[in-house]
Short mmCIF file of C-alpha atoms and ligand atoms in Angstrom, two decimals:
data_model
loop_
_atom_site.label_atom_id
_atom_site.label_comp_id
_atom_site.label_asym_id
_atom_site.label_seq_id
_atom_site.Cartn_x
_atom_site.Cartn_y
_atom_site.Cartn_z
CA UNK V 625 -1.55 13.78 -14.95
CA UNK V 626 2.12 13.35 -14.51
CA UNK V 627 2.81 11.75 -11.16
CA UNK V 628 5.46 9.04 -11.36
CA UNK V 629 4.41 5.46 -10.60
CA UNK V 630 6.07 5.31 -7.19
CA UNK V 631 4.98 8.74 -6.07
CA UNK V 632 4.78 8.87 -2.27
CA UNK V 633 1.28 10.06 -1.35
CA UNK V 634 0.55 10.47 2.32
CA UNK V 635 0.19 12.77 5.28
CA UNK V 636 2.27 14.35 8.01
CA UNK V 637 2.22 15.04 11.76
CA UNK V 638 4.72 15.81 14.52
CA UNK V 639 5.12 14.01 17.85
CA UNK V 640 4.43 17.01 20.08
CA UNK V 641 1.26 17.86 18.15
CA UNK V 642 -0.32 14.39 18.09
CA UNK V 643 1.23 12.04 20.63
CA UNK V 644 0.17 13.41 24.00
CA UNK V 645 1.29 11.08 26.84
CA UNK V 646 3.72 13.86 27.71
CA UNK V 647 4.74 12.27 31.01
CA UNK V 648 4.20 8.60 30.19
CA UNK V 649 6.59 5.88 29.08
CA UNK V 650 9.59 7.57 30.65
CA UNK V 651 9.28 10.69 28.47
CA UNK V 652 10.81 13.93 29.74
CA UNK V 653 9.22 17.34 29.13
CA UNK V 654 9.92 19.51 26.08
CA UNK V 655 9.38 23.24 25.65
CA UNK V 656 6.00 22.56 24.02
CA UNK V 657 4.89 21.17 27.40
CA UNK V 658 5.26 24.56 29.07
CA UNK V 659 3.56 26.35 26.18
CA UNK V 660 -0.07 27.32 26.65
CA UNK V 661 -2.90 27.34 24.13
CA UNK V 662 -3.50 30.58 22.19
CA UNK V 663 -5.64 31.71 19.28
CA UNK V 664 -5.50 33.76 16.09
CA UNK V 665 -5.53 36.92 18.22
CA UNK V 666 -3.88 35.75 21.45
CA UNK V 667 -0.29 34.42 21.35
CA UNK V 668 0.82 31.19 22.98
CA UNK V 669 2.75 31.76 26.20
CA UNK V 670 5.61 29.93 27.82
CA UNK V 671 5.16 29.68 31.60
CA UNK V 672 7.83 29.88 34.26
CA UNK V 673 8.67 30.56 37.91
CA UNK V 674 10.88 33.61 38.25
CA UNK V 675 13.97 33.92 40.42
CA UNK V 676 11.83 35.07 43.37
CA UNK V 677 9.47 32.12 43.04
CA UNK V 678 6.70 34.08 41.34
CA UNK V 679 4.80 32.48 38.42
CA UNK V 680 4.90 34.24 35.06
CA UNK V 681 4.39 33.90 31.32
CA UNK V 682 6.02 35.29 28.19
CA UNK V 683 5.20 35.25 24.49
CA UNK V 684 6.51 31.95 23.09
CA UNK V 685 9.07 33.85 21.00
CA UNK V 686 10.34 36.05 23.84
CA UNK V 687 13.35 35.36 26.05
CA UNK V 688 12.93 33.80 29.48
CA UNK V 689 13.69 36.41 32.21
CA UNK V 690 17.04 35.95 33.91
CA UNK V 691 17.00 33.34 36.65
CA UNK V 692 13.53 32.07 35.71
CA UNK V 693 12.80 28.35 35.33
CA UNK V 694 10.33 26.82 32.90
CA UNK V 695 7.34 25.43 34.77
CA UNK V 696 3.92 23.88 34.28
CA UNK V 697 1.58 26.15 36.28
CA UNK V 698 -1.90 25.67 37.67
CA UNK V 699 -4.60 27.62 35.90
CA UNK V 700 -3.20 27.18 32.38
CA UNK V 701 -4.09 24.68 29.70
CA UNK V 702 -1.22 23.02 27.85
CA UNK V 703 -2.70 21.44 24.72
CA UNK V 704 0.37 19.39 23.80
CA UNK V 705 0.15 17.36 27.01
CA UNK V 706 -2.73 15.34 25.59
CA UNK V 707 -2.66 16.43 21.96
CA UNK V 708 -4.80 13.84 20.15
CA UNK V 709 -3.36 10.96 22.14
CA UNK V 710 -1.81 9.18 19.18
CA UNK V 711 0.51 7.50 21.67
CA UNK V 712 -2.44 5.28 22.61
CA UNK V 713 -4.35 5.46 19.31
CA UNK V 714 -1.58 4.78 16.83
CA UNK V 715 -2.99 1.47 15.59
CA UNK V 716 -6.37 3.00 14.88
CA UNK V 717 -4.79 6.03 13.18
CA UNK V 718 -2.49 3.95 11.02
CA UNK V 719 -5.41 1.72 9.98
CA UNK V 720 -7.24 4.87 8.84
CA UNK V 721 -4.18 6.08 6.92
CA UNK V 722 -3.99 2.67 5.27
CA UNK V 723 -7.67 2.88 4.36
CA UNK V 724 -6.89 6.12 2.50
CA UNK V 725 -4.13 4.25 0.70
CA UNK V 726 -1.16 6.15 2.19
CA UNK V 727 2.19 5.17 0.74
CA UNK V 728 4.05 7.26 3.30
CA UNK V 729 3.41 8.68 6.76
CA UNK V 730 5.57 11.53 7.93
CA UNK V 731 5.91 11.64 11.72
CA UNK V 732 8.54 12.69 14.19
CA UNK V 733 10.23 11.01 17.10
CA UNK V 734 10.12 12.94 20.33
CA UNK V 735 13.69 13.57 21.48
CA UNK V 736 12.66 13.58 25.15
CA UNK V 737 10.87 10.25 24.73
CA UNK V 738 14.17 8.68 23.70
CA UNK V 739 16.42 10.85 25.87
CA UNK V 740 14.24 12.36 28.65
CA UNK V 741 16.77 15.03 29.59
CA UNK V 742 18.82 14.84 26.43
CA UNK V 743 22.05 14.03 28.28
CA UNK V 744 21.65 10.32 29.10
CA UNK V 745 24.23 7.91 27.72
CA UNK V 746 21.61 5.28 26.82
CA UNK V 747 18.15 5.80 25.35
CA UNK V 748 14.91 5.19 27.22
CA UNK V 749 14.03 1.62 26.20
CA UNK V 750 10.30 2.20 26.51
CA UNK V 751 10.53 5.08 24.06
CA UNK V 752 12.53 3.03 21.57
CA UNK V 753 10.04 0.16 21.83
CA UNK V 754 7.12 2.49 21.33
CA UNK V 755 8.46 3.82 18.04
CA UNK V 756 9.54 0.37 16.89
CA UNK V 757 5.93 -0.77 17.31
CA UNK V 758 4.65 2.25 15.41
CA UNK V 759 7.04 1.62 12.51
CA UNK V 760 6.16 -2.07 12.43
CA UNK V 761 2.49 -1.16 12.33
CA UNK V 762 3.14 1.14 9.36
CA UNK V 763 5.12 -1.57 7.58
CA UNK V 764 2.25 -4.01 8.12
CA UNK V 765 0.29 -1.83 5.68
CA UNK V 766 3.27 -1.12 3.41
CA UNK V 767 3.34 2.48 4.53
CA UNK V 768 6.81 3.96 4.37
CA UNK V 769 7.66 5.99 7.49
CA UNK V 770 9.26 9.37 6.81
CA UNK V 771 10.78 10.39 10.11
CA UNK V 772 11.58 13.92 11.24
CA UNK V 773 14.26 13.62 13.89
CA UNK V 774 13.72 17.09 15.40
CA UNK V 775 10.38 18.82 15.17
CA UNK V 776 10.48 21.80 17.55
CA UNK V 777 10.96 19.62 20.65
CA UNK V 778 14.36 19.91 22.25
CA UNK V 779 14.16 18.38 25.77
CA UNK V 780 13.26 21.05 28.30
CA UNK V 781 16.28 20.18 30.40
CA UNK V 782 18.55 21.18 27.52
CA UNK V 783 16.61 24.41 27.02
CA UNK V 784 16.94 25.27 30.69
CA UNK V 785 20.46 24.11 31.52
CA UNK V 786 22.26 24.55 28.20
CA UNK V 787 20.28 27.43 26.69
CA UNK V 788 19.09 25.08 23.95
CA UNK V 789 20.78 25.51 20.58
CA UNK V 790 22.86 28.42 21.83
CA UNK V 791 25.21 25.76 23.07
CA UNK V 792 27.69 23.88 20.88
CA UNK V 793 27.22 20.92 23.20
CA UNK V 794 23.81 20.35 21.65
CA UNK V 795 25.52 19.09 18.50
CA UNK V 796 26.85 15.93 20.12
CA UNK V 797 23.70 15.38 22.14
CA UNK V 798 21.57 15.63 19.01
CA UNK V 799 23.95 13.37 17.09
CA UNK V 800 23.66 10.72 19.79
CA UNK V 801 19.87 10.92 19.55
CA UNK V 802 19.93 10.77 15.74
CA UNK V 803 22.40 7.85 15.73
CA UNK V 804 20.08 5.97 18.11
CA UNK V 805 17.24 6.45 15.63
CA UNK V 806 19.31 5.24 12.67
CA UNK V 807 20.56 2.21 14.61
CA UNK V 808 17.41 1.15 16.41
CA UNK V 809 15.10 1.63 13.44
CA UNK V 810 17.43 0.35 10.73
CA UNK V 811 15.44 -1.55 8.12
CA UNK V 812 12.14 -0.09 9.35
CA UNK V 813 12.78 3.49 8.26
CA UNK V 814 14.55 4.64 5.09
CA UNK V 815 13.43 8.26 4.78
CA UNK V 816 14.61 10.83 7.33
CA UNK V 817 14.57 14.58 7.84
CA UNK V 818 17.11 16.03 10.23
CA UNK V 819 15.42 19.29 11.35
CA UNK V 820 11.89 20.50 10.74
CA UNK V 821 11.65 23.99 9.24
CA UNK V 822 15.23 24.73 10.19
CA UNK V 823 15.00 28.16 8.59
CA UNK V 824 12.27 29.43 10.95
CA UNK V 825 15.06 30.56 13.24
CA UNK V 826 16.11 33.34 10.88
CA UNK V 827 13.13 33.64 8.54
CA UNK V 828 10.74 34.92 11.18
CA UNK V 829 12.87 37.59 12.76
CA UNK V 830 11.32 40.32 10.57
CA UNK V 831 7.90 39.17 11.79
CA UNK V 832 9.04 39.04 15.43
CA UNK V 833 10.31 42.59 15.07
CA UNK V 834 6.70 43.73 14.71
CA UNK V 835 5.19 41.21 17.08
CA UNK V 836 7.57 41.88 19.98
CA UNK V 837 8.32 45.51 19.09
CA UNK V 838 12.08 44.93 18.74
CA UNK V 839 14.38 47.89 18.03
CA UNK V 840 17.29 47.67 15.55
CA UNK V 841 19.76 46.60 18.24
CA UNK V 842 17.45 43.83 19.43
CA UNK V 843 16.99 42.69 15.84
CA UNK V 844 20.76 42.45 15.44
CA UNK V 845 21.01 40.37 18.61
CA UNK V 846 18.26 38.10 17.32
CA UNK V 847 20.16 37.53 14.08
CA UNK V 848 23.42 36.88 15.94
CA UNK V 849 21.64 34.27 18.06
CA UNK V 850 19.71 32.78 15.16
CA UNK V 851 22.70 32.39 12.85
CA UNK V 852 24.76 30.87 15.64
CA UNK V 853 22.04 28.38 16.54
CA UNK V 854 21.66 27.57 12.86
CA UNK V 855 25.36 26.95 12.48
CA UNK V 856 25.26 24.38 15.27
CA UNK V 857 22.17 22.80 13.74
CA UNK V 858 23.81 22.65 10.30
CA UNK V 859 26.82 20.88 11.79
CA UNK V 860 24.56 18.53 13.77
CA UNK V 861 22.50 17.81 10.66
CA UNK V 862 25.58 17.16 8.51
CA UNK V 863 27.01 14.78 11.12
CA UNK V 864 23.67 12.98 11.31
CA UNK V 865 23.57 12.64 7.52
CA UNK V 866 27.02 11.02 7.52
CA UNK V 867 26.13 8.64 10.34
CA UNK V 868 22.78 7.80 8.76
CA UNK V 869 24.48 6.90 5.49
CA UNK V 870 27.18 4.87 7.24
CA UNK V 871 24.60 2.86 9.21
CA UNK V 872 22.44 2.18 6.19
CA UNK V 873 23.57 3.36 2.74
CA UNK V 874 19.99 3.03 1.48
CA UNK V 875 18.84 5.81 3.82
CA UNK V 876 17.53 8.93 2.08
CA UNK V 877 18.04 11.93 4.32
CA UNK V 878 16.63 15.35 3.66
CA UNK V 879 16.59 18.90 4.87
CA UNK V 880 13.22 20.48 5.66
CA UNK V 881 12.46 24.14 5.22
CA UNK V 882 9.49 26.33 5.79
CA UNK V 883 8.96 28.03 2.50
CA UNK V 884 8.62 31.69 2.16
CA UNK V 885 7.44 32.13 -1.40
CA UNK V 886 7.91 35.88 -1.57
CA UNK V 887 6.86 38.12 -4.43
CA UNK V 888 7.94 41.72 -5.06
CA UNK V 889 4.97 44.01 -4.43
CA UNK V 890 5.75 46.36 -7.34
CA UNK V 891 8.18 46.55 -10.30
CA UNK V 892 10.22 49.10 -8.36
CA UNK V 893 13.78 47.75 -8.70
CA UNK V 894 14.18 48.25 -4.96
CA UNK V 895 11.25 45.91 -4.30
CA UNK V 896 12.76 43.36 -6.70
CA UNK V 897 16.09 43.51 -4.92
CA UNK V 898 14.54 43.44 -1.43
CA UNK V 899 12.50 40.44 -2.49
CA UNK V 900 15.58 38.59 -3.72
CA UNK V 901 17.32 39.39 -0.44
CA UNK V 902 14.27 38.12 1.46
CA UNK V 903 14.62 34.78 -0.38
CA UNK V 904 18.28 34.69 0.63
CA UNK V 905 17.61 35.22 4.32
CA UNK V 906 14.51 33.12 4.60
CA UNK V 907 15.13 30.25 2.21
CA UNK V 908 18.55 30.03 0.54
CA UNK V 909 20.57 30.66 3.69
CA UNK V 910 19.73 27.22 5.05
CA UNK V 911 19.01 25.32 1.85
CA UNK V 912 22.38 26.23 0.33
CA UNK V 913 24.36 25.02 3.34
CA UNK V 914 22.43 21.76 3.58
CA UNK V 915 22.37 20.99 -0.15
CA UNK V 916 25.67 22.50 -1.36
CA UNK V 917 27.63 21.90 1.84
CA UNK V 918 28.89 25.46 2.29
CA UNK V 919 27.67 28.97 3.02
CA UNK V 920 26.78 30.97 -0.09
CA UNK V 921 28.60 34.24 -0.77
CA UNK V 922 25.54 36.40 0.05
CA UNK V 923 25.83 35.52 3.76
CA UNK V 924 28.61 38.15 3.94
CA UNK V 925 26.01 40.84 3.40
CA UNK V 926 23.72 39.43 6.09
CA UNK V 927 26.49 38.91 8.65
CA UNK V 928 27.76 42.43 8.04
CA UNK V 929 24.31 44.00 8.16
CA UNK V 930 23.51 42.42 11.52
CA UNK V 931 27.06 42.52 12.89
CA UNK V 932 27.18 38.76 13.24
CA UNK V 933 30.27 36.90 14.47
CA UNK V 934 30.02 33.15 14.56
CA UNK V 935 31.72 30.42 16.50
CA UNK V 936 32.74 28.22 13.54
CA UNK V 937 35.91 26.38 12.58
CA UNK V 938 37.55 24.44 9.75
CA UNK V 939 36.37 21.12 11.08
CA UNK V 940 32.77 22.40 10.99
CA UNK V 941 33.23 23.41 7.36
CA UNK V 942 34.53 19.97 6.45
CA UNK V 943 31.57 18.40 8.24
CA UNK V 944 29.15 20.56 6.27
CA UNK V 945 30.85 19.59 3.03
CA UNK V 946 30.62 15.87 3.82
CA UNK V 947 27.08 15.87 5.13
CA UNK V 948 24.95 17.18 2.28
CA UNK V 949 21.38 15.96 2.04
CA UNK V 950 19.87 13.55 -0.51
CA UNK V 951 16.60 15.42 -0.95
CA UNK V 952 15.12 18.83 -0.34
CA UNK V 953 11.79 18.82 1.47
CA UNK V 954 9.65 21.72 2.55
CA UNK V 955 6.34 22.95 3.91
CA UNK V 956 4.23 25.14 1.69
CA UNK V 957 1.07 26.87 2.84
CA UNK V 958 1.01 30.35 1.38
CA UNK V 959 3.03 33.15 -0.14
CA UNK V 960 3.78 36.71 0.91
CA UNK V 961 4.69 40.07 -0.56
CA UNK V 962 7.78 42.20 -0.10
CA UNK V 963 7.39 45.90 -0.79
CA UNK V 964 8.37 49.33 0.45
CA UNK V 965 5.31 50.88 -1.15
CA UNK V 966 2.59 50.32 1.35
CA UNK V 967 2.53 49.75 5.02
CA UNK V 968 0.65 46.67 3.80
CA UNK V 969 -1.95 45.09 5.99
CA UNK V 970 -0.05 42.21 7.54
CA UNK V 971 -0.98 38.60 7.27
CA UNK V 972 -1.70 36.98 10.59
CA UNK V 973 -1.74 33.56 12.15
CA UNK V 974 1.18 31.26 12.70
CA UNK V 975 4.58 32.56 11.65
CA UNK V 976 3.74 34.18 8.37
CA UNK V 977 3.94 37.91 7.84
CA UNK V 978 4.10 40.22 4.86
CA UNK V 979 1.98 42.64 2.89
CA UNK V 980 -1.40 41.45 1.67
CA UNK V 981 -1.66 40.21 -1.92
CA UNK V 982 -4.75 41.67 -3.64
CA UNK V 983 -4.87 38.77 -6.13
CA UNK V 984 -5.29 36.09 -3.49
CA UNK V 985 -7.92 34.86 -1.05
CA UNK V 986 -7.03 34.38 2.63
CA UNK V 987 -7.89 31.65 5.13
CA UNK V 988 -9.68 32.31 8.43
CA UNK V 989 -6.23 32.47 10.02
CA UNK V 990 -5.01 35.06 7.52
CA UNK V 991 -2.87 32.80 5.33
CA UNK V 992 -2.98 33.45 1.58
CA UNK V 993 -4.26 30.62 -0.62
CA UNK V 994 -1.84 30.38 -3.51
CA UNK V 995 -1.47 27.10 -5.42
CA UNK V 996 0.36 28.83 -8.26
CA UNK V 997 2.98 29.79 -5.70
CA UNK V 998 3.60 26.10 -5.10
CA UNK V 999 4.38 25.52 -8.77
CA UNK V 1000 6.57 28.61 -8.76
CA UNK V 1001 8.43 27.44 -5.66
CA UNK V 1002 8.94 23.89 -6.96
CA UNK V 1003 10.32 25.11 -10.26
CA UNK V 1004 12.54 27.77 -8.72
CA UNK V 1005 13.96 25.46 -6.08
CA UNK V 1006 14.53 22.54 -8.43
CA UNK V 1007 16.30 24.86 -10.81
CA UNK V 1008 18.65 25.86 -7.99
CA UNK V 1009 19.36 22.48 -6.39
CA UNK V 1010 18.61 19.69 -8.93
CA UNK V 1011 18.01 17.04 -6.27
CA UNK V 1012 14.70 15.22 -5.56
CA UNK V 1013 12.07 17.38 -3.88
CA UNK V 1014 9.22 16.44 -1.60
CA UNK V 1015 6.35 18.61 -0.34
CA UNK V 1016 6.11 17.39 3.25
CA UNK V 1017 3.54 19.88 4.53
CA UNK V 1018 0.67 21.59 2.76
CA UNK V 1019 -2.88 22.07 3.92
CA UNK V 1020 -5.68 24.26 5.11
CA UNK V 1021 -6.35 25.04 8.75
CA UNK V 1022 -10.12 25.58 8.97
CA UNK V 1023 -13.14 25.35 11.27
CA UNK V 1024 -15.00 22.08 10.77
CA UNK V 1025 -18.62 21.52 11.66
CA UNK V 1026 -19.84 18.12 12.78
CA UNK V 1027 -23.37 17.52 11.49
CA UNK V 1028 -26.05 15.87 13.59
CA UNK V 1029 -25.37 12.53 11.89
CA UNK V 1030 -21.64 12.84 12.58
CA UNK V 1031 -20.60 13.68 9.01
CA UNK V 1032 -18.20 16.55 8.25
CA UNK V 1033 -18.57 18.28 4.90
CA UNK V 1034 -15.19 19.95 4.36
CA UNK V 1035 -15.51 20.85 0.70
CA UNK V 1036 -13.30 23.92 1.37
CA UNK V 1037 -10.42 21.55 2.16
CA UNK V 1038 -10.91 19.60 -1.06
CA UNK V 1039 -11.05 22.93 -2.93
CA UNK V 1040 -7.73 23.86 -1.33
CA UNK V 1041 -5.95 20.61 -2.17
CA UNK V 1042 -7.16 20.17 -5.75
CA UNK V 1043 -5.28 23.15 -7.28
CA UNK V 1044 -2.20 22.41 -5.17
CA UNK V 1045 -2.06 18.90 -6.57
CA UNK V 1046 -2.57 20.30 -10.08
CA UNK V 1047 0.29 22.71 -9.41
CA UNK V 1048 2.58 19.82 -8.47
CA UNK V 1049 1.60 18.01 -11.63
CA UNK V 1050 2.45 21.07 -13.72
CA UNK V 1051 5.81 21.37 -12.01
CA UNK V 1052 6.54 17.72 -12.78
CA UNK V 1053 5.64 18.40 -16.42
CA UNK V 1054 8.11 21.24 -16.27
CA UNK V 1055 10.87 18.82 -15.35
CA UNK V 1056 10.82 18.93 -11.55
CA UNK V 1057 11.86 15.70 -9.82
CA UNK V 1058 9.10 15.61 -7.20
CA UNK V 1059 8.97 12.32 -5.32
CA UNK V 1060 6.22 12.75 -2.74
CA UNK V 1061 3.52 14.75 -1.05
CA UNK V 1062 2.49 14.56 2.60
CA UNK V 1063 -0.38 16.84 3.53
CA UNK V 1064 -0.09 18.52 6.90
CA UNK V 1065 -2.17 17.27 9.81
CA UNK V 1066 -3.70 14.34 7.91
CA UNK V 1067 -5.40 13.74 11.23
CA UNK V 1068 -6.40 16.82 13.30
CA UNK V 1069 -3.48 18.02 15.43
CA UNK V 1070 -2.76 20.78 17.94
CA UNK V 1071 -1.77 23.85 15.95
CA UNK V 1072 1.90 24.74 16.41
CA UNK V 1073 1.33 28.45 15.98
CA UNK V 1074 -1.82 28.99 18.00
CA UNK V 1075 -2.10 25.83 20.11
CA UNK V 1076 -5.70 25.42 18.99
CA UNK V 1077 -7.60 22.27 18.09
CA UNK V 1078 -10.28 24.21 16.25
CA UNK V 1079 -7.74 25.08 13.53
CA UNK V 1080 -8.18 21.73 11.86
CA UNK V 1081 -6.20 20.30 8.95
CA UNK V 1082 -7.22 16.65 8.98
CA UNK V 1083 -8.95 14.22 6.68
CA UNK V 1084 -9.69 12.54 10.01
CA UNK V 1085 -11.59 14.49 12.64
CA UNK V 1086 -10.65 14.08 16.30
CA UNK V 1087 -13.22 14.86 18.96
CA UNK V 1088 -11.12 17.15 21.16
CA UNK V 1089 -11.58 20.85 21.83
CA UNK V 1090 -9.48 23.80 22.95
CA UNK V 1091 -10.13 23.18 26.63
CA UNK V 1092 -9.05 19.56 26.44
CA UNK V 1093 -12.58 18.20 26.39
CA UNK V 1094 -13.60 15.43 24.02
CA UNK V 1095 -13.77 11.70 23.55
CA UNK V 1096 -10.77 11.49 21.15
CA UNK V 1097 -13.07 9.60 18.80
CA UNK V 1098 -11.82 9.60 15.20
CA UNK V 1099 -14.18 10.11 12.25
CA UNK V 1100 -13.83 10.47 8.49
CA UNK V 1101 -14.45 13.85 6.85
CA UNK V 1102 -15.61 14.16 3.21
CA UNK V 1103 -12.00 14.95 2.29
CA UNK V 1104 -11.01 11.50 3.59
CA UNK V 1105 -12.93 9.79 0.78
CA UNK V 1106 -11.73 12.34 -1.74
CA UNK V 1107 -8.02 11.90 -0.89
CA UNK V 1108 -8.46 8.14 -1.03
CA UNK V 1109 -9.63 8.52 -4.66
CA UNK V 1110 -6.75 10.85 -5.44
CA UNK V 1111 -4.22 8.33 -4.17
CA UNK V 1112 -5.92 5.35 -5.84
CA UNK V 1113 -5.80 7.16 -9.18
CA UNK V 1114 -2.23 8.40 -8.63
CA UNK V 1115 -3.41 12.00 -8.83
CA UNK V 1116 -5.64 11.55 -11.91
CA UNK V 1117 -9.03 11.76 -10.26
CA UNK V 1118 -9.31 15.11 -8.49
CA UNK V 1119 -13.08 15.53 -8.88
C1 BG6 W 2075 4.61 24.24 10.20
C2 BG6 W 2075 5.03 23.21 11.19
O1 BG6 W 2075 5.06 25.47 10.69
O2 BG6 W 2075 3.28 24.52 9.98
C3 BG6 W 2075 3.90 22.41 11.82
O3 BG6 W 2075 6.03 22.34 10.75
C4 BG6 W 2075 2.69 23.30 11.94
O4 BG6 W 2075 4.37 21.91 13.03
C5 BG6 W 2075 2.25 23.72 10.55
O5 BG6 W 2075 1.63 22.71 12.63
C6 BG6 W 2075 0.97 24.52 10.49
O6 BG6 W 2075 1.02 25.61 11.35
P1 BG6 W 2075 -0.09 25.85 12.44
O7 BG6 W 2075 0.36 27.03 13.19
O8 BG6 W 2075 -1.34 26.09 11.70
O9 BG6 W 2075 -0.14 24.62 13.26
#
């Protein structure tokens, strides 16, 4: 096995999916707090009061009706309010991570815990203190925190009053939040990611087209909005990178993308070309700006195709150039197929769509299981960027059964991880500079896509169900002991 000596083995979560305590410690609400639970078949909804005072709900990807205000309504369950209550259980959780031998724990800071509305001049002290304690606890066990600054949780006030990332003003507000993190947690945190899965904004429009039944005009509008929001996020990220380096030159700051490992469905040259273009829209669009510091030439085609006109200026371009990232990190769960040759049964679940691949198995949530795709992605991406890579999300969402004696035999999870770890090892042998691996949902979390608890990823089981019932008790699954062995042997012992 080829893992380097200091390889960062660990696990990952996000504040809104684990913390809970949504209205404690001075925290303000985020959009996830007005988002209901859903399922594989039923979407998550965002709830609101319309301009006439009537309650309503919309698909989480749809636009809020004019004049409506986000609202928590009676009669709905909002799973992120409690999540798995890591806010109060962090010591216990970190002790369990340490028992597995984690070298790194990827987590995020909730923006609205530090800046409840997002517009305050000074951060919420209680929020700062909370995270300081969490980082100190990690350090006690020599676990390196890897901190995502933004993980899908813009303060609700900014969503409502500023239209979220449609507004250029978000850049400075985000930069203030990021600078607070770099300053307050200097010396405690050295690894940072500016935006989680930044490319979701544009990558999932083709999927939303089907889900929301958008016509061509609506798709164009979506792209206009997405590329504009992305531009502001790129500038915000690049400014944060510069500030993070100025505050502590030892900081390593990365981009984070959701991977879309697409394959052409047939050797038809049109499929090959469409597939390449799908990589451009879904993956290279963002990665190139954040790693190279400028937009790649192919964006001309996309902007023309969708009639996109962006608010951007020379100063922005200089910022992008001076704020390139130190590492490229990404989530990898599955792959998809691009083809014009079948109407292709679509994949389901979270945000992934595409034709079905006959050579692969699928999870209960319709995600393809494709470890070879991970090797392919690592090699392809390293070849393009030549900077250190880290897999910061990978895992299997599955139903777990608790036996009468409390044990949980999740062999299927071990069977998922083993070939993915072998794939990373092969990529390293092939010259890829891979520095770490954080499995997604190392402790069970609320699913981002469906809002379920029953879609479990963890090595650690949390007694909490989809109606918010449960003791929050933590217990070790079989995979817990397995991953511990993997880490102890630096990836040698995968039995
Ligand atoms: C990624 C996100 O999209 O995938 C996580 O960064 C998310 O927040 C993960 O939880 C898995 O998706 P899901 O829908 O199964 O929770």
